[in-house]
């Protein structure tokens, strides 16, 4: 992985910047490329706009590693209220949540209780619950809680990361249970002991995993197949594979982040692909934003430009 990526990911863990980085005006200006705003209403306005363009959405309120029980409860309440508001508006916009935002670092059972509340709200409104994947030490617990949740709620999916060596085994297990998978390359700084250090190997693994997701076993189990990537070449290769094996364009989805590859989102959707955009909002955006910069260090140029207004 590039030096710039490693540096940006290390900076994203800096506690002082996590607390204060969002107050720096030129960084606030630069982040608007990836975020419609900090409030739920601003996210909702963006989701309605994209719905008007034929693209459904996923929403996530930024936050992670919550250390306070009251805050975890407030996050859960915020999501349940949001799911209800979205239902009332008849908007197709699914929540995506990080377990450490629900207090996983404080109390696992408490976090599971909140996760259950979200799944129940989704079930009641015909929505779908996505669970994000965080750093590698959280993978086991995230998958354990996802599987437990799936025993009670069918409309649940989890993110899996192609950069981890273990993901092939996890993917086979998760898809066999009919749990949805959003496959991504992986956004964190992981050691070479657990993750492919070379991007070409991550890309190759992504394609190998995509083939399993589109294969007969995963499809027979009813696992929802979502490719969370902006890599247009990879999407094209996956599409060609799907077509050659008789999997229809409407049998899998492509999810991208708000503000990235917008023309491609519109083009894919016009071609009949199921496209969603993940819209992030909230005031705790600094580490998330640094991960977006690390994905494409050329984005640092946008930050530099916004320094000069
Ligand atoms: C819907 C969705 C959900 C995600 N959820 C998670 C999660 O739960 N856990 C997790 O670890 N990661 C998550 N990610 C992030 C993911 O792991 C990658 O870090 C991110 O998607 C960049 O990888 P890529 O697949 O787009 O491919 P890359 O090879 O990194 O990028 C391909 C091309 O896309 C464009 N591009 C990619 N990123 C950017 C950017 N930031 N700005 C501008 N252009 C860009 C560039 O043109 C680049 O050449 C998610 C991503 C998406 C799209």
Coordinates of C-alpha atoms and ligand atoms in Angstrom, one line a residue:
X1 CA 0.0 0.0 0.0
X2 CA 1.2 3.5 -0.7
X3 CA 3.1 5.7 1.8
X4 CA 0.4 8.4 1.4
X5 CA -2.3 5.9 2.3
X6 CA -0.5 4.6 5.4
X7 CA 0.2 8.2 6.6
X8 CA -3.4 9.3 6.1
X9 CA -4.8 6.2 7.9
X10 CA -2.4 6.8 10.8
X11 CA -3.5 10.4 11.0
X12 CA -7.1 9.3 11.0
X13 CA -6.4 7.5 14.4
X14 CA -5.0 10.7 16.0
X15 CA -7.2 11.5 19.0
X16 CA -6.6 15.2 19.0
X17 CA -7.5 15.5 15.3
X18 CA -10.5 13.2 15.8
X19 CA -11.8 15.7 18.4
X20 CA -10.7 19.0 16.7
X21 CA -10.2 18.3 13.0
X22 CA -13.9 19.1 12.1
X23 CA -13.5 22.7 13.3
X24 CA -10.8 23.6 10.8
X25 CA -12.6 25.7 8.2
X26 CA -10.8 24.6 5.1
X27 CA -11.2 20.9 6.0
X28 CA -14.9 21.5 6.6
X29 CA -15.1 23.0 3.1
X30 CA -13.3 20.1 1.5
X31 CA -15.5 17.4 3.2
X32 CA -18.6 18.7 1.5
X33 CA -17.5 16.8 -1.6
X34 CA -18.4 13.6 0.2
X35 CA -21.1 14.7 2.6
X36 CA -24.3 16.7 1.9
X37 CA -24.3 18.0 5.5
X38 CA -24.1 17.1 9.2
X39 CA -27.8 16.6 9.9
X40 CA -30.3 13.8 9.2
X41 CA -32.5 16.3 7.2
X42 CA -29.6 17.2 4.9
X43 CA -29.0 13.5 4.3
X44 CA -32.7 13.1 3.6
X45 CA -32.7 15.9 1.1
X46 CA -29.8 14.3 -0.7
X47 CA -31.6 10.8 -0.6
X48 CA -34.7 12.4 -2.2
X49 CA -32.6 14.0 -4.9
X50 CA -30.9 10.8 -5.8
X51 CA -34.2 8.9 -5.7
X52 CA -35.4 11.4 -8.3
X53 CA -32.5 10.3 -10.4
X54 CA -33.5 6.7 -10.1
X55 CA -30.9 5.8 -7.4
X56 CA -31.9 4.4 -4.0
X57 CA -29.8 5.0 -1.0
X58 CA -28.2 3.8 2.3
X59 CA -27.7 6.2 5.2
X60 CA -25.1 6.2 7.9
X61 CA -24.6 8.6 10.8
X62 CA -20.9 8.9 11.2
X63 CA -19.4 7.8 14.5
X64 CA -17.3 5.0 15.9
X65 CA -15.8 3.7 19.1
X66 CA -18.5 5.3 21.3
X67 CA -17.2 5.2 24.9
X68 CA -20.3 6.5 26.7
X69 CA -23.5 4.5 27.4
X70 CA -25.8 7.5 27.0
X71 CA -24.3 8.3 23.6
X72 CA -24.7 4.7 22.4
X73 CA -28.4 4.8 23.5
X74 CA -28.8 8.2 21.7
X75 CA -27.3 6.7 18.5
X76 CA -29.7 3.8 18.6
X77 CA -32.7 6.1 19.2
X78 CA -31.6 8.4 16.3
X79 CA -31.5 5.4 14.0
X80 CA -34.9 4.0 15.0
X81 CA -36.5 7.5 14.6
X82 CA -34.7 7.8 11.2
X83 CA -36.0 4.5 10.0
X84 CA -39.5 5.5 11.0
X85 CA -39.3 8.9 9.3
X86 CA -38.0 7.2 6.1
X87 CA -40.9 4.8 6.2
X88 CA -43.4 7.6 6.6
X89 CA -41.8 9.3 3.5
X90 CA -42.0 6.0 1.5
X91 CA -38.3 6.5 0.7
X92 CA -36.1 3.4 -0.1
X93 CA -33.2 4.3 2.1
X94 CA -31.6 1.6 4.3
X95 CA -29.5 2.2 7.5
X96 CA -25.9 1.1 7.8
X97 CA -24.4 0.9 11.2
X98 CA -21.1 0.4 12.9
X99 CA -21.3 -1.8 16.0
X100 CA -18.8 0.3 17.9
X101 CA -21.2 3.2 17.4
X102 CA -23.8 1.2 19.4
X103 CA -21.4 0.8 22.3
X104 CA -19.6 -2.5 21.4
X105 CA -16.4 -1.4 23.1
X106 CA -18.3 -0.9 26.4
X107 CA -20.8 -3.8 26.6
X108 CA -21.3 -6.3 23.9
X109 CA -24.8 -7.4 25.0
X110 CA -26.0 -3.8 25.3
X111 CA -24.7 -3.1 21.8
X112 CA -26.5 -6.3 20.6
X113 CA -29.7 -5.1 22.2
X114 CA -29.5 -1.8 20.3
X115 CA -28.7 -3.6 17.1
X116 CA -31.8 -5.7 17.7
X117 CA -33.9 -2.5 18.1
X118 CA -32.7 -1.3 14.7
X119 CA -33.4 -4.7 13.1
X120 CA -36.9 -4.7 14.6
X121 CA -37.6 -1.2 13.3
X122 CA -36.4 -2.2 9.8
X123 CA -38.5 -5.3 9.9
X124 CA -41.6 -3.3 10.9
X125 CA -41.1 -0.9 8.0
X126 CA -39.9 -3.4 5.3
X127 CA -36.4 -1.9 5.4
X128 CA -33.1 -3.7 5.4
X129 CA -30.3 -3.4 8.0
X130 CA -26.6 -3.2 6.9
X131 CA -23.8 -3.7 9.4
X132 CA -20.5 -2.1 8.5
X133 CA -17.2 -3.9 9.0
X134 CA -14.6 -2.1 11.1
X135 CA -10.9 -2.9 11.9
X136 CA -9.8 -6.6 11.9
X137 CA -10.1 -7.2 15.7
X138 CA -13.8 -6.5 15.3
X139 CA -14.5 -9.0 12.5
X140 CA -15.2 -12.1 14.8
X141 CA -17.6 -10.2 17.0
X142 CA -19.3 -8.5 14.1
X143 CA -20.0 -11.7 12.3
X144 CA -21.1 -13.5 15.5
X145 CA -23.6 -10.8 16.3
X146 CA -24.8 -10.7 12.6
X147 CA -25.4 -14.4 12.6
X148 CA -27.3 -14.2 15.9
X149 CA -29.4 -11.4 14.5
X150 CA -30.2 -13.3 11.3
X151 CA -31.8 -16.1 13.3
X152 CA -34.5 -13.6 14.2
X153 CA -34.5 -11.1 11.4
X154 CA -34.2 -12.1 7.7
X155 CA -33.4 -8.7 6.2
X156 CA -29.9 -8.3 7.4
X157 CA -26.6 -7.9 5.6
X158 CA -23.0 -7.4 6.6
X159 CA -19.9 -5.8 5.0
X160 CA -17.0 -8.1 4.2
X161 CA -13.5 -6.8 3.2
X162 CA -11.6 -8.3 0.3
X163 CA -8.2 -7.2 1.7
X164 CA -8.4 -9.8 4.6
X165 CA -7.0 -13.3 4.1
X166 CA -9.9 -14.8 6.2
X167 CA -12.7 -13.3 4.1
X168 CA -13.2 -16.2 1.7
X169 CA -14.0 -18.5 4.6
X170 CA -16.3 -15.9 6.2
X171 CA -18.0 -15.2 2.9
X172 CA -18.9 -18.9 2.4
X173 CA -20.2 -19.1 5.9
X174 CA -22.2 -15.9 5.7
X175 CA -23.7 -16.5 2.3
X176 CA -24.7 -20.0 3.2
X177 CA -26.9 -18.6 6.0
X178 CA -28.7 -16.3 3.5
X179 CA -27.2 -13.2 5.0
X180 CA -26.6 -10.3 2.6
X181 CA -23.0 -9.3 1.8
X182 CA -21.7 -5.9 0.8
X183 CA -18.3 -6.7 -0.5
X184 CA -15.7 -3.9 -0.2
X185 CA -11.9 -3.7 -0.6
X186 CA -11.4 -2.5 3.0
X187 CA -10.7 0.9 4.4
X188 CA -8.4 0.5 7.4
X189 CA -4.6 0.2 8.0
X190 CA -4.2 -3.5 8.5
X191 CA -1.0 -5.5 9.2
X192 CA 0.5 -7.8 6.5
X193 CA -0.2 -10.7 8.9
X194 CA -4.0 -10.4 8.2
X195 CA -4.4 -8.5 5.0
X196 CA -3.0 -8.5 1.4
X197 CA -0.4 -5.7 1.4
X198 CA -0.6 -5.3 -2.4
X199 CA -3.6 -3.6 -4.1
X200 CA -3.4 -5.9 -7.1
X201 CA -3.9 -8.9 -4.7
X202 CA -6.8 -7.2 -3.0
X203 CA -8.4 -6.5 -6.4
X204 CA -7.9 -10.1 -7.5
X205 CA -9.3 -11.4 -4.3
X206 CA -12.3 -9.1 -4.7
X207 CA -13.1 -10.7 -8.1
X208 CA -12.7 -14.2 -6.7
X209 CA -15.1 -13.4 -3.8
X210 CA -17.5 -11.8 -6.2
X211 CA -17.7 -15.0 -8.2
X212 CA -18.7 -16.9 -5.0
X213 CA -21.4 -14.3 -4.3
X214 CA -22.8 -14.8 -7.7
X215 CA -22.4 -18.6 -7.6
X216 CA -25.2 -21.1 -7.2
X217 CA -24.7 -21.9 -3.5
X218 CA -24.9 -18.2 -2.4
X219 CA -27.8 -17.5 -4.7
X220 CA -29.7 -20.7 -3.6
X221 CA -29.3 -19.6 0.1
X222 CA -30.9 -16.2 -0.8
X223 CA -27.9 -14.0 0.1
X224 CA -28.2 -10.5 -1.3
X225 CA -25.1 -9.7 -3.4
X226 CA -23.9 -6.1 -3.2
X227 CA -20.6 -4.8 -4.6
X228 CA -19.5 -1.7 -2.7
X229 CA -16.9 -0.3 -5.0
X230 CA -16.1 2.6 -7.3
X231 CA -13.7 0.5 -9.4
X232 CA -15.4 0.7 -12.8
X233 CA -13.1 -1.9 -14.4
X234 CA -13.8 -4.4 -11.6
X235 CA -17.6 -3.7 -11.9
X236 CA -17.3 -4.4 -15.6
X237 CA -15.4 -7.6 -15.1
X238 CA -18.0 -8.8 -12.5
X239 CA -20.8 -7.9 -14.9
X240 CA -19.2 -9.9 -17.7
X241 CA -18.8 -12.8 -15.4
X242 CA -22.5 -12.6 -14.2
X243 CA -23.7 -12.4 -17.8
X244 CA -21.6 -15.4 -18.9
X245 CA -23.1 -17.5 -16.0
X246 CA -26.7 -16.4 -16.5
X247 CA -27.0 -14.1 -13.5
X248 CA -29.2 -11.1 -14.4
X249 CA -28.3 -7.5 -14.0
X250 CA -31.2 -7.1 -11.5
X251 CA -29.9 -10.0 -9.3
X252 CA -27.0 -8.0 -7.7
X253 CA -26.3 -4.4 -6.7
X254 CA -23.6 -1.8 -6.9
X255 CA -23.3 0.6 -4.0
X256 CA -21.1 3.6 -4.1
X257 CA -20.4 6.5 -1.7
X258 CA -22.1 9.9 -2.1
X259 CA -19.9 12.2 -4.2
X260 CA -17.8 9.6 -5.8
X261 CA -18.2 8.4 -9.5
X262 CA -21.6 10.2 -9.8
X263 CA -21.6 10.0 -13.7
X264 CA -20.9 6.3 -13.5
X265 CA -23.7 5.8 -10.9
X266 CA -26.2 7.4 -13.3
X267 CA -24.9 5.5 -16.3
X268 CA -25.0 2.1 -14.5
X269 CA -28.5 2.9 -13.3
X270 CA -29.7 3.9 -16.8
X271 CA -28.3 0.6 -18.1
X272 CA -30.6 -1.3 -15.7
X273 CA -28.1 -2.0 -12.9
X274 CA -29.4 -1.7 -9.3
X275 CA -27.3 1.1 -7.9
X276 CA -27.4 2.7 -4.4
X277 CA -25.5 5.5 -3.0
X278 CA -24.4 5.5 0.7
X279 CA -24.9 8.9 2.2
X280 CA -23.0 9.8 5.3
X281 CA -23.8 12.6 7.7
X282 CA -23.2 13.7 11.3
X283 CA -20.6 15.8 13.1
X284 CA -18.1 13.0 13.9
X285 CA -16.7 12.8 10.4
X286 CA -12.9 13.4 10.7
X287 CA -11.6 9.7 10.8
X288 CA -14.1 8.7 8.1
X289 CA -13.0 11.6 5.9
X290 CA -9.3 10.8 6.3
X291 CA -10.2 7.2 5.1
X292 CA -11.8 8.7 2.0
X293 CA -8.6 10.7 1.3
X294 CA -6.5 7.6 1.8
X295 CA -8.5 5.8 -0.8
X296 CA -7.4 8.3 -3.3
X297 CA -4.5 10.5 -2.1
X298 CA -5.1 12.8 -5.1
X299 CA -8.1 14.0 -3.1
X300 CA -5.7 15.8 -0.8
X301 CA -5.4 18.3 -3.7
X302 CA -9.1 19.2 -3.0
X303 CA -8.2 19.9 0.6
X304 CA -5.3 22.1 -0.5
X305 CA -7.6 24.0 -3.0
X306 CA -10.2 24.6 -0.3
X307 CA -7.5 26.1 1.9
X308 CA -7.5 29.0 -0.5
X309 CA -11.3 29.2 -0.6
Ligands
LIG1 C1 -21.1 1.5 -0.2 C2 -19.8 1.4 0.5 C3 -19.8 0.9 1.8 C4 -18.5 0.7 2.4 N1 -18.4 0.2 3.7 C5 -17.2 -0.1 4.2 C6 -17.1 -0.8 5.5 O1 -18.2 -1.1 6.1 N2 -15.9 -1.2 5.9 C7 -14.8 -0.9 5.2 O2 -13.7 -1.2 5.6 N3 -14.8 -0.1 4.1 C8 -16.0 0.2 3.6 N4 -16.1 0.9 2.4 C9 -14.8 1.5 1.8 C10 -14.1 0.5 0.9 O3 -13.5 -0.5 1.7 C11 -13.0 1.2 0.1 O4 -12.1 1.8 1.0 C12 -13.5 2.2 -0.9 O5 -14.7 1.8 -1.5 C13 -12.4 2.5 -2.0 O6 -12.2 1.3 -2.7 P1 -12.8 1.0 -4.2 O7 -13.4 -0.3 -4.1 O8 -13.7 2.1 -4.6 O9 -11.6 0.8 -5.1 P2 -10.3 1.7 -5.4 O10 -9.4 0.8 -6.2 O11 -9.7 2.3 -4.1 O12 -10.8 2.9 -6.3 C14 -11.2 2.7 -7.6 C15 -11.4 4.0 -8.2 O13 -12.6 4.7 -7.6 C16 -12.3 6.0 -7.4 N5 -12.3 6.3 -6.0 C17 -12.2 5.4 -4.9 N6 -12.2 6.0 -3.7 C18 -12.3 7.3 -4.0 C19 -12.4 8.4 -3.2 N7 -12.3 8.4 -1.9 N8 -12.5 9.6 -3.8 C20 -12.5 9.8 -5.2 N9 -12.4 8.7 -6.0 C21 -12.4 7.5 -5.4 C22 -11.0 6.3 -8.1 O14 -11.2 6.7 -9.4 C23 -10.3 5.0 -8.0 O15 -9.3 4.9 -9.0 C24 -17.3 1.1 1.7 C25 -17.4 1.5 0.4 C26 -18.6 1.7 -0.2 C27 -18.6 2.1 -1.6

